XYZ file of C-alpha atoms in Angstrom:
120
model
C 2.227 -34.145 48.067
C 2.102 -30.832 46.173
C -0.796 -30.442 43.762
C 0.068 -29.419 40.187
C -1.675 -26.445 38.675
C -4.931 -27.313 36.940
C -4.978 -27.260 33.132
C -7.921 -26.537 30.859
C -8.956 -29.617 28.819
C -11.990 -30.550 26.829
C -14.019 -33.377 28.342
C -16.854 -35.197 26.667
C -20.261 -33.792 27.741
C -21.569 -37.198 28.758
C -18.690 -37.636 31.191
C -19.160 -34.176 32.721
C -22.915 -35.025 33.155
C -22.128 -38.397 34.707
C -19.481 -36.847 36.965
C -21.948 -34.204 38.141
C -24.507 -36.834 39.042
C -22.081 -39.173 40.685
C -20.284 -36.301 42.360
C -23.494 -35.141 43.969
C -23.869 -38.655 45.477
C -20.298 -38.642 46.690
C -20.273 -35.018 47.899
C -17.857 -34.003 45.205
C -18.054 -31.406 42.451
C -18.050 -32.582 38.834
C -14.438 -31.638 38.554
C -13.448 -33.446 41.744
C -15.318 -36.553 40.464
C -13.562 -36.384 37.079
C -10.202 -36.045 38.912
C -11.093 -39.053 41.055
C -12.106 -41.172 38.094
C -8.947 -40.208 36.193
C -6.728 -41.072 39.123
C -8.424 -44.431 39.672
C -8.265 -45.208 35.939
C -4.597 -44.230 35.849
C -3.808 -46.423 38.792
C -5.708 -49.443 37.323
C -4.251 -48.959 33.845
C -0.716 -48.666 35.105
C -0.848 -52.012 37.068
C 1.249 -54.639 35.363
C 0.047 -57.458 37.508
C -0.610 -60.935 36.225
C -4.281 -60.069 36.031
C -3.578 -56.948 33.934
C -1.406 -59.002 31.601
C -4.247 -61.536 31.261
C -6.669 -58.792 30.330
C -4.241 -57.257 27.844
C -3.703 -60.658 26.268
C -7.459 -61.153 25.912
C -7.820 -57.657 24.419
C -5.044 -58.517 21.940
C -6.855 -61.726 21.024
C -4.105 -64.038 22.160
C -6.036 -65.375 25.159
C -9.546 -66.786 25.263
C -11.859 -64.473 27.188
C -13.420 -67.469 28.886
C -10.167 -68.057 30.762
C -10.366 -64.706 32.555
C -11.468 -64.557 36.182
C -14.736 -62.764 36.969
C -12.835 -59.664 38.009
C -10.637 -59.769 34.926
C -13.769 -60.148 32.813
C -15.208 -56.975 34.271
C -12.045 -55.089 33.350
C -12.009 -56.651 29.886
C -15.681 -55.743 29.273
C -15.088 -52.238 30.444
C -12.032 -51.769 28.191
C -14.042 -53.065 25.254
C -17.086 -50.880 26.029
C -14.970 -47.739 26.284
C -13.141 -48.526 23.045
C -16.452 -49.058 21.274
C -17.894 -45.810 22.676
C -14.790 -43.889 21.616
C -14.854 -45.407 18.097
C -18.601 -44.708 17.634
C -18.069 -41.053 18.575
C -15.671 -40.658 15.648
C -17.617 -42.371 12.867
C -20.313 -40.831 10.701
C -22.228 -43.907 9.625
C -24.569 -42.025 7.281
C -21.662 -40.781 5.146
C -19.926 -44.186 5.271
C -23.064 -46.039 4.081
C -23.809 -43.397 1.470
C -20.278 -43.846 0.101
C -21.071 -47.531 -0.175
C -24.228 -46.895 -2.151
C -26.860 -46.913 0.599
C -29.314 -44.020 1.203
C -29.696 -43.342 4.923
C -31.467 -40.826 7.187
C -30.407 -39.448 10.510
C -31.235 -36.596 12.891
C -28.948 -33.583 12.922
C -28.042 -31.655 16.068
C -31.291 -29.665 15.798
C -33.400 -32.786 15.482
C -34.133 -32.410 11.765
C -34.107 -35.444 9.484
C -31.155 -35.361 7.082
C -31.007 -37.689 4.103
C -27.571 -39.029 2.988
C -27.573 -40.232 -0.613
C -24.876 -42.171 -2.488
C -22.380 -40.007 -4.300
C -22.836 -41.701 -7.740
């Protein structure tokens, strides 16, 4: 099987760090580990087995999570955890709460305390 040319993409720093650590344990570079994870994830995500349909139904809310098998539950929990992590990375809670009238504080990228006040 011919390998496609590599492309430059941005990858979240936490994934690169995790890939470097896991890659060292598996005798792979961080890039090789990321490629491995991506291929495994692609293969799992593309499966349209009965189990995958069960997980997708539970994610959509049309199937009770309690009816999933242990293995399906692991996939369900992983899908939810990843979705939550991705959502949290895109939300600035300080600004959201300030817009709703709450004063909040948070640390900026340099570790300084920043106060977010309501805009009224």
